[in-house]
Short mmCIF file of C-alpha atoms in Angstrom, two decimals:
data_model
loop_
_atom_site.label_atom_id
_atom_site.label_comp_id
_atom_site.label_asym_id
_atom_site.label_seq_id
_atom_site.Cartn_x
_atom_site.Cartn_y
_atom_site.Cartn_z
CA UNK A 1 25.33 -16.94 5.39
CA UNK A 2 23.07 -20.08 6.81
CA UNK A 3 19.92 -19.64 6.81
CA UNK A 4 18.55 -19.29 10.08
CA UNK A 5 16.16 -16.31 10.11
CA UNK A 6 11.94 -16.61 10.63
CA UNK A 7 10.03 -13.92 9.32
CA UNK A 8 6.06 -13.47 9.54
CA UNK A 9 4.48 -11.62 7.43
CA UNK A 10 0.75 -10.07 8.57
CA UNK A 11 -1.38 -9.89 5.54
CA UNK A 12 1.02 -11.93 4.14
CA UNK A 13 -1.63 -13.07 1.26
CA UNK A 14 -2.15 -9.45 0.23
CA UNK A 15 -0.99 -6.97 -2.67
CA UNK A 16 1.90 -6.28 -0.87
CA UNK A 17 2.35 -8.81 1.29
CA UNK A 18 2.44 -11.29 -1.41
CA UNK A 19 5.44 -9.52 -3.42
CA UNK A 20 7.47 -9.25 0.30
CA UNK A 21 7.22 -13.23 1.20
CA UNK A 22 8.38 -13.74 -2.81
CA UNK A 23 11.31 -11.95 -2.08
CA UNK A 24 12.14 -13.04 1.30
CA UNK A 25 12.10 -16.59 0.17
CA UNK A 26 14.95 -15.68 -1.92
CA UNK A 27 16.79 -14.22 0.55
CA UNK A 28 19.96 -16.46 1.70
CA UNK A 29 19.41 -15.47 5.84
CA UNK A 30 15.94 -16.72 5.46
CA UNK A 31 14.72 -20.59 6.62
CA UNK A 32 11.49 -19.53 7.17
CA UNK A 33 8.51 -17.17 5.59
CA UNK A 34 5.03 -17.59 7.66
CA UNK A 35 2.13 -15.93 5.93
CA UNK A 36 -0.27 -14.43 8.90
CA UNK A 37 -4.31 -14.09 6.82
CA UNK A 38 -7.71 -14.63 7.06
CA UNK A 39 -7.20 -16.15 3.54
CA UNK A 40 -4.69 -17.89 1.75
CA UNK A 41 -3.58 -16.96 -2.19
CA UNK A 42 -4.09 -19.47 -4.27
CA UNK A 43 -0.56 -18.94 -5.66
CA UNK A 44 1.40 -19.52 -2.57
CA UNK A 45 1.25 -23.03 -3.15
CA UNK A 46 4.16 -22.56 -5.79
CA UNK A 47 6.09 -20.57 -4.38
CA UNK A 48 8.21 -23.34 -2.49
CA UNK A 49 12.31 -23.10 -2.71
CA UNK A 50 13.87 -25.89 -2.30
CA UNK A 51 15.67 -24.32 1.00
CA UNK A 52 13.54 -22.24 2.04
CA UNK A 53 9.97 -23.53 3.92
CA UNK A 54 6.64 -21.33 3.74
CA UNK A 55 3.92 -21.56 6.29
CA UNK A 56 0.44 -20.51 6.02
CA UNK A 57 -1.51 -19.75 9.45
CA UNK A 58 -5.23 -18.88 9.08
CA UNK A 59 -5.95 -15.91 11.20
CA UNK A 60 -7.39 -12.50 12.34
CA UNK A 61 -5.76 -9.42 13.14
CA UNK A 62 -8.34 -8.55 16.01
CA UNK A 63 -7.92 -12.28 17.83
CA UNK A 64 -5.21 -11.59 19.91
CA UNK A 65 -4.57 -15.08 20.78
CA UNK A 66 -4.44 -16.33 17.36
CA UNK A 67 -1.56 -13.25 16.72
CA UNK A 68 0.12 -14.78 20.00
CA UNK A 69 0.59 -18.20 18.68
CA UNK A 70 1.77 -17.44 15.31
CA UNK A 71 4.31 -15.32 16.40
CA UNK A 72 5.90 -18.20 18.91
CA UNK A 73 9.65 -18.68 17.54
CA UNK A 74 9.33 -15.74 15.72
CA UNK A 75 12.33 -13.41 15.20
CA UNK A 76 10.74 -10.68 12.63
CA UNK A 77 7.57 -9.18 12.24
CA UNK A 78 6.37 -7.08 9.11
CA UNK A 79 3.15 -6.08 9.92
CA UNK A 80 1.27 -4.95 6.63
CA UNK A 81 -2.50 -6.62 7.10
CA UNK A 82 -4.67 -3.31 6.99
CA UNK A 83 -8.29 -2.69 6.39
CA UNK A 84 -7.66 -0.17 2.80
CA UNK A 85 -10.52 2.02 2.33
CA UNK A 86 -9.24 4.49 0.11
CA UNK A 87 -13.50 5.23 -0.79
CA UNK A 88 -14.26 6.47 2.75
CA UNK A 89 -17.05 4.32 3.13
CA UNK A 90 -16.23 1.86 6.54
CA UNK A 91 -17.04 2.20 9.49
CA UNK A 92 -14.70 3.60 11.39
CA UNK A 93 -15.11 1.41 14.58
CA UNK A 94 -14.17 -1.48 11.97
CA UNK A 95 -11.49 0.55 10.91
CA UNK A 96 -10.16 1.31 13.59
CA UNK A 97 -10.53 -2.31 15.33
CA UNK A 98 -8.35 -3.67 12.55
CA UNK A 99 -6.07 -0.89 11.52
CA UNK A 100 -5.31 0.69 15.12
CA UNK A 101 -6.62 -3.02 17.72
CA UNK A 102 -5.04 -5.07 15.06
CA UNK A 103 -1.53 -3.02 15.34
CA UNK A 104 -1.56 -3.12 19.20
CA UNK A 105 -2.06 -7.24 19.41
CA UNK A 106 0.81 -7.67 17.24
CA UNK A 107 2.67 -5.17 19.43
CA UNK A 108 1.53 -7.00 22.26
CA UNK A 109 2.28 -10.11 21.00
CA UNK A 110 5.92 -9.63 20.32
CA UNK A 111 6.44 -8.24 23.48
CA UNK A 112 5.06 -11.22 25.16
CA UNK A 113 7.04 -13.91 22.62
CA UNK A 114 10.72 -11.67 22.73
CA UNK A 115 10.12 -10.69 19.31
CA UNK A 116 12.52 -7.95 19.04
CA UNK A 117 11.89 -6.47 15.02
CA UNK A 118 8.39 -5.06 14.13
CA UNK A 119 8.73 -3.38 10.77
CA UNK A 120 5.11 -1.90 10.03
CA UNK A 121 3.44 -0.91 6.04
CA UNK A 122 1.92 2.71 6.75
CA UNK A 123 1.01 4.93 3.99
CA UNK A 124 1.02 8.43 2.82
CA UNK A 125 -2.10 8.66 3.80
CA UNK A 126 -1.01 9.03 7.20
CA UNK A 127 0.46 12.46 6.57
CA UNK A 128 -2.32 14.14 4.46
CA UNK A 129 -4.09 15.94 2.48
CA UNK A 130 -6.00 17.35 5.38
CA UNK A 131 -9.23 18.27 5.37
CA UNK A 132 -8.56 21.60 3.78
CA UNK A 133 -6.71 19.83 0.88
CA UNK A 134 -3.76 22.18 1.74
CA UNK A 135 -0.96 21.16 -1.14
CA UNK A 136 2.23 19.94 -0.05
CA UNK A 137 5.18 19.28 -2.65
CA UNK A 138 8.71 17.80 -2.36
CA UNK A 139 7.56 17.64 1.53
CA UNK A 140 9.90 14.47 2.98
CA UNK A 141 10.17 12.27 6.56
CA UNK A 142 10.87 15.69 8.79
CA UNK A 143 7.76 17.42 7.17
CA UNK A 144 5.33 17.73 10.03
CA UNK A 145 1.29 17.64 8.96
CA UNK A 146 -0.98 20.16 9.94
CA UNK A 147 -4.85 19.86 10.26
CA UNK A 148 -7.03 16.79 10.49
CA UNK A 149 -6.59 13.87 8.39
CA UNK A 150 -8.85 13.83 5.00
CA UNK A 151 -9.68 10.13 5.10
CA UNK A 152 -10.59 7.90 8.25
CA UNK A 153 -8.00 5.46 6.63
CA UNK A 154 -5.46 7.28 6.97
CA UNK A 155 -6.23 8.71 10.23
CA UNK A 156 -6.35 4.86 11.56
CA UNK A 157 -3.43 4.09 9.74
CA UNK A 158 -1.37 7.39 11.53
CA UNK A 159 -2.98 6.32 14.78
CA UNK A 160 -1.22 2.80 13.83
CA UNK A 161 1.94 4.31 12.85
CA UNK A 162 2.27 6.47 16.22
CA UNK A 163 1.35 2.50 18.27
CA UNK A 164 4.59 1.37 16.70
CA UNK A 165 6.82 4.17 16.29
CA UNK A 166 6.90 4.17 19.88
CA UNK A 167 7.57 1.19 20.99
CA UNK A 168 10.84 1.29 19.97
CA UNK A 169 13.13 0.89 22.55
CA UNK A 170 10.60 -0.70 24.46
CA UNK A 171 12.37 -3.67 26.75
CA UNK A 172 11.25 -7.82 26.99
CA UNK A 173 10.80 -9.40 29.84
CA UNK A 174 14.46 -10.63 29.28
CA UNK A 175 15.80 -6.89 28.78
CA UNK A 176 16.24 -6.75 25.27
CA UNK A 177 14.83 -3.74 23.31
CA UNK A 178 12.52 -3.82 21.02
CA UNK A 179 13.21 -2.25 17.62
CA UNK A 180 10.51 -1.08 14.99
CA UNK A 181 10.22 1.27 11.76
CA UNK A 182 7.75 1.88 8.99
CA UNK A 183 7.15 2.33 5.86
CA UNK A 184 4.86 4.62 4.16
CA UNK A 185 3.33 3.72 0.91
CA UNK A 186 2.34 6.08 -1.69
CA UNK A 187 0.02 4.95 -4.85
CA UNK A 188 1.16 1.98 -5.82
CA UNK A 189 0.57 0.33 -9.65
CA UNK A 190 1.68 -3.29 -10.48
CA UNK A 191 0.32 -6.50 -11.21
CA UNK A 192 -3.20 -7.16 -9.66
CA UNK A 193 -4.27 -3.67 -9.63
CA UNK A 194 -7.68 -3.68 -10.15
CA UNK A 195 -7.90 -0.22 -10.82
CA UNK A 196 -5.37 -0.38 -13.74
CA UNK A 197 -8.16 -2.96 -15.23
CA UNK A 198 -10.89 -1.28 -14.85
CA UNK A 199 -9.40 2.27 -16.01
CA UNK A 200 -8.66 0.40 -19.08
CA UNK A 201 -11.86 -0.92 -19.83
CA UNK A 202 -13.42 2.57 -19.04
CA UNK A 203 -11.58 3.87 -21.98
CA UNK A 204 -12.44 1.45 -24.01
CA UNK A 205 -15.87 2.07 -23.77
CA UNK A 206 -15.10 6.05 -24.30
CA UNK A 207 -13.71 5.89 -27.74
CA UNK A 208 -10.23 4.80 -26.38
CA UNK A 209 -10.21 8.10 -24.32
CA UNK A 210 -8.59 8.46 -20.78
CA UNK A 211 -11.12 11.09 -19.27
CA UNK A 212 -9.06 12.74 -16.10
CA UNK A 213 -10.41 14.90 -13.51
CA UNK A 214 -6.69 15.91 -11.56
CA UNK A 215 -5.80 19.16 -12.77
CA UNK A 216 -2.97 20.24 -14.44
CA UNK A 217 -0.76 21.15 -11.52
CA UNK A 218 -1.65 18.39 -9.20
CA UNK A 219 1.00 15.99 -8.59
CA UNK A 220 1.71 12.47 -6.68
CA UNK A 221 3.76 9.97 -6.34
CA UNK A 222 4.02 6.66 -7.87
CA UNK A 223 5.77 3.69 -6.60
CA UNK A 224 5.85 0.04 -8.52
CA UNK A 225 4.58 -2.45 -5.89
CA UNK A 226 7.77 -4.64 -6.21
CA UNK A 227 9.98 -1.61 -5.11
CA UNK A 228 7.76 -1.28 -2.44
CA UNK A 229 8.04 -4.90 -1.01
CA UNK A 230 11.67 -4.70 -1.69
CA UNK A 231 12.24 -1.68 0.40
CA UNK A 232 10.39 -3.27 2.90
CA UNK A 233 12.56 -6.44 2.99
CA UNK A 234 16.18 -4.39 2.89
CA UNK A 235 14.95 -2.34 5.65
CA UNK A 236 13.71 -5.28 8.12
CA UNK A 237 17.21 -6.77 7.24
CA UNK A 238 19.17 -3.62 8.72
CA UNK A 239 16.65 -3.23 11.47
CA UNK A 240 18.49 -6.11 12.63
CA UNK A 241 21.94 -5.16 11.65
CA UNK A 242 21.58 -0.89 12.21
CA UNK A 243 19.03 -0.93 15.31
CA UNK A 244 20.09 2.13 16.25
CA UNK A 245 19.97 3.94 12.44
CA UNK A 246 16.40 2.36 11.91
CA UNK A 247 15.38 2.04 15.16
CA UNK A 248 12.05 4.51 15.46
CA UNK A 249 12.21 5.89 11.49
CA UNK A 250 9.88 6.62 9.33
CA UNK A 251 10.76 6.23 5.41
CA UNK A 252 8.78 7.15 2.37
CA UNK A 253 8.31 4.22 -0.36
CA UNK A 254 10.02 5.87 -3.72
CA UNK A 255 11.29 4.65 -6.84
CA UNK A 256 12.30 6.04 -10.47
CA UNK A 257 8.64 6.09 -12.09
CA UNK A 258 9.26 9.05 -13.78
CA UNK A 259 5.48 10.26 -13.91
CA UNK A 260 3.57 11.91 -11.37
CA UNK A 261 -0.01 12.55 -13.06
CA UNK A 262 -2.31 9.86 -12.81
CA UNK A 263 -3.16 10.03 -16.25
CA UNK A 264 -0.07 10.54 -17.58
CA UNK A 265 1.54 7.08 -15.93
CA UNK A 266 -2.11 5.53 -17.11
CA UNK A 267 -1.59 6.54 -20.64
CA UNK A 268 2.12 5.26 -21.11
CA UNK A 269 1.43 2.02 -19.51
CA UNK A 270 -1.97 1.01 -21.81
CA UNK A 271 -0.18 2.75 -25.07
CA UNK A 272 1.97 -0.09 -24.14
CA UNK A 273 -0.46 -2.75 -25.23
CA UNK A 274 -2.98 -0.94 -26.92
CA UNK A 275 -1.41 2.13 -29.00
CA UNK A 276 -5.31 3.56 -30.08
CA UNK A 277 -5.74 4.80 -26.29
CA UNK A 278 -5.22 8.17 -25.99
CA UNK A 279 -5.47 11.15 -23.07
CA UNK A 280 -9.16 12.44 -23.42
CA UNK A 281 -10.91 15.59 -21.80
CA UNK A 282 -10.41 17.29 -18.12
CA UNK A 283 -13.42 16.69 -16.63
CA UNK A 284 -13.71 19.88 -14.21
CA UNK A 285 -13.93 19.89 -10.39
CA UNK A 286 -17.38 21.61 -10.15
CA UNK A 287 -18.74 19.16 -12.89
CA UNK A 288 -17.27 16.53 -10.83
CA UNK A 289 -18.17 17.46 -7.44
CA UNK A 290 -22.22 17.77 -8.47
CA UNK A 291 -22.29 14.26 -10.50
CA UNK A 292 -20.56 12.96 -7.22
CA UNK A 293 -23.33 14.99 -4.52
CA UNK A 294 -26.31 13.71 -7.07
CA UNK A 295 -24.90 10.17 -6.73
CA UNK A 296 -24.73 10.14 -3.27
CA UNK A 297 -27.77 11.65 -3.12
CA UNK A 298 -29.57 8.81 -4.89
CA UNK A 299 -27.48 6.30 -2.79
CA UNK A 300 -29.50 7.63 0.33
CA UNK A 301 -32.70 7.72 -1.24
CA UNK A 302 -32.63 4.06 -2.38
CA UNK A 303 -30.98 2.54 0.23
CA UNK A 304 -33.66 1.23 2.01
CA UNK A 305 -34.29 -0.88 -1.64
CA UNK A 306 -31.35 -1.30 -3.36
CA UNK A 307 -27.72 -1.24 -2.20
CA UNK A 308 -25.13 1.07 -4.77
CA UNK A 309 -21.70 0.93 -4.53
CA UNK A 310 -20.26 4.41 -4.66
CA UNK A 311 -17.57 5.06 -7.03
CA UNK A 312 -16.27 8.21 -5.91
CA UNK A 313 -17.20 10.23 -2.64
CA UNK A 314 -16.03 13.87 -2.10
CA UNK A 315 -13.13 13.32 0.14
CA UNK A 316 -11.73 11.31 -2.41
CA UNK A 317 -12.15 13.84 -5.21
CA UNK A 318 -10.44 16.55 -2.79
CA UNK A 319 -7.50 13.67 -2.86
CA UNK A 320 -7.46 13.62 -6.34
CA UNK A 321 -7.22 17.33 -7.15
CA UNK A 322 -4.87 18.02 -4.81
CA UNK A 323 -0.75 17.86 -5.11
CA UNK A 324 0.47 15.93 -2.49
CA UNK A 325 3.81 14.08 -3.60
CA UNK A 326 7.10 13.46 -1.16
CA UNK A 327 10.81 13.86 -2.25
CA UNK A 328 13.37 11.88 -0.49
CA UNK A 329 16.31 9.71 -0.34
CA UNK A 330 16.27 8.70 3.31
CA UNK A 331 16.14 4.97 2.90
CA UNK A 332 18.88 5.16 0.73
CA UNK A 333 20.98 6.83 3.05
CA UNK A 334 20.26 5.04 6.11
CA UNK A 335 19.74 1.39 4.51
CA UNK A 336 21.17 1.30 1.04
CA UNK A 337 17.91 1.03 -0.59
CA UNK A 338 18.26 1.49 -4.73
CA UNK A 339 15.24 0.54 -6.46
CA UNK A 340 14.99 -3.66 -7.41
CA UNK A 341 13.45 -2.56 -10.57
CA UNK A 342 13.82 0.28 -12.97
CA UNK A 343 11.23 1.88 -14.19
CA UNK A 344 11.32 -0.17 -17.90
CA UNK A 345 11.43 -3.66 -16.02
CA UNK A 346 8.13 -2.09 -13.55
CA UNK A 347 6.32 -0.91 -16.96
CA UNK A 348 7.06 -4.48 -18.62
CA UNK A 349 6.09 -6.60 -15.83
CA UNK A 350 2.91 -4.36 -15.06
CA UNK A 351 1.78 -4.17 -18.46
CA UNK A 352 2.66 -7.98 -19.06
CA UNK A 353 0.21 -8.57 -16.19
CA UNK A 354 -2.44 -6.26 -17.47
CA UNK A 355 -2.04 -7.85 -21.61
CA UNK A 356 -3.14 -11.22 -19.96
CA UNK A 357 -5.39 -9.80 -17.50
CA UNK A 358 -7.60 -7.86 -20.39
CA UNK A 359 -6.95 -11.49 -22.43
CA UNK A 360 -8.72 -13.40 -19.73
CA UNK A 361 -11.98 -10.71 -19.06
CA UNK A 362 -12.59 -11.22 -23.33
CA UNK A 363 -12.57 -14.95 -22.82
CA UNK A 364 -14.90 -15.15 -19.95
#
């Protein structure tokens, strides 16, 4: 197949952005990758193939013009530049002007440059928990939510979700339609997870010991980022081939990760480099939820002096503690999608990433 295809890519200099313009460089229908950011990864500059060109267009999601022009000639969108704020902590006007405005200019912008395929990164956090921290298991794409939204993420990134769900179907000013999906992410562990890092060093300093506050029948899911960024490039290929199958779906990101404990996936992957780590004590919710209320506590009362980062609110302890995992094989049946990697290769390339990463914090 010649290679005739351009593909932008919002965020494109992102977690998961990166990993998608990687593998749509290797795709054979692919002449072009453009890489939509208001900063630019220091590693693009090797990702070159010798038939395939990458572009890099400095820009912001909330500058409508600047969407306009980069999406001039054009022929698919995937949409995953976000504001993530998994803590709680934004604003939500900024929130929602990137997350929600952000989504709508790159609608807009399509529309206005015949860009018929807008394949958009949600997340799971669009669904729930809900403010009650109801649990939900094996729920999949036809589950419907109840309550409000635990996090102002994901109630931006729902809001986003909605923008381009329904806009399918919407028609150019030459009367073609205009076809979107998206894809929600669950928790996602790979290369360049800081997290992973920093969990790693916390046991470290704890007697090797994984402390864990999610209790023992709380449950999520786990997907490795390059399954993630793979099911994201399969499906904006059939978008294109199956508009009518993809047109206006929703699909959950899955993989084989067989774990679905945070702790338990955390354990397996640093016994991997370090065998002396080991799973330490359950640190309860109530002890939990008062060191969290006396931290924020002494966040208000020094703000007006000093400025502390908080490392856990109570929303995100309620998201913790509560099971909240999807089961589903929808994108396989609608778009052939079978995991790129299995879960060995993920746990290799992750913990390959994490060996070096640990090698060059000692150095420095």
């Amino acid at each position: 197949m010649a290679k005739e295809l351009v593909y932008l890519v919002t965020g494109g200099s992102g977690f998961i952005g990166e990993r998608i313009v990687q593998l749509l460089l290797k795709q054979d229908y692919v002449k072009e990758v453009i890489i939509f950011d208001i900063y630019e990864n220091e590693s693009i500059k090797h990702w070159h193939t010798a038939s395939a060109t990458i572009t890099f267009i400095k820009g912001d999601i909330t500058n409508f013009n600047q969407i306009l022009a980069a999406v001039k000639g054009v022929h698919v969108v995937i949409h995953t530049a976000a504001l993530v704020d998994y803590l709680d902590i934004c604003p939500l006007k900024k929130l929602e002007a990137i997350n929600v405005e952000g989504t709508e200019h790159v609608l807009n912008a399509c529309w206005a440059m015949e860009v018929r395929y807008i394949l958009y990164t949600s997340s799971v956090s669009a669904a729930g928990p809900n403010t009650n921290s109801h649990p939900m298991a094996r729920f999949t794409e036809e589950t419907i939510s109840e309550g409000e939204l635990l996090l102002s993420y994901g109630k931006t990134k729902a809001r986003a979700e909605q923008l381009i769900l329904l806009a399918n179907g919407r028609q150019t000013s030459k009367g073609d339609k205009i076809v979107t999906c998206a894809i929600r992410a669950s928790t996602i562990y790979g290369e360049k997870v800081q997290h992973l890092l920093d969990s790693y060093q916390s046991a470290k300093s704890k007697n090797n010991q994984i402390n864990y506050i999610e209790p023992e029948n709380a449950e999520k899911n786990y997907t490795y980022v390059g399954n993630v960024a793979w099911m994201h490039v399969l499906a904006a290929r059939q978008m294109q081939l199956n508009p009518e199958r993809l047109g206006g779906q929703m699909y959950y990101a899955y993989d084989n990760t067989p774990f679905k404990k945070s702790v338990k996936l955390t354990h397996e992957l640093f016994t991997e480099i370090d065998p002396s780590i080991q799973i330490g004590a359950h640190i309860p919710y109530w002890k939990m939820w008062l060191i969290v209320s006396f931290y924020n506590l002494m966040r208000f009362l020094v703000r007006p002096f000093w400025h502390l980062k908080p490392f856990m609110t109570l929303p995100i302890l309620k998201l913790i503690t509560t099971t909240f995992y999807h089961e589903t094989d929808k994108a396989s049946r609608h778009f052939g999608y079978r995991p790129l990697y299995t879960w060995v290769e993920s746990k290799h390339l992750t913990c390959k990433w994490l060996k070096h990463a640990i090698h060059s914090q000692q150095k420095n």
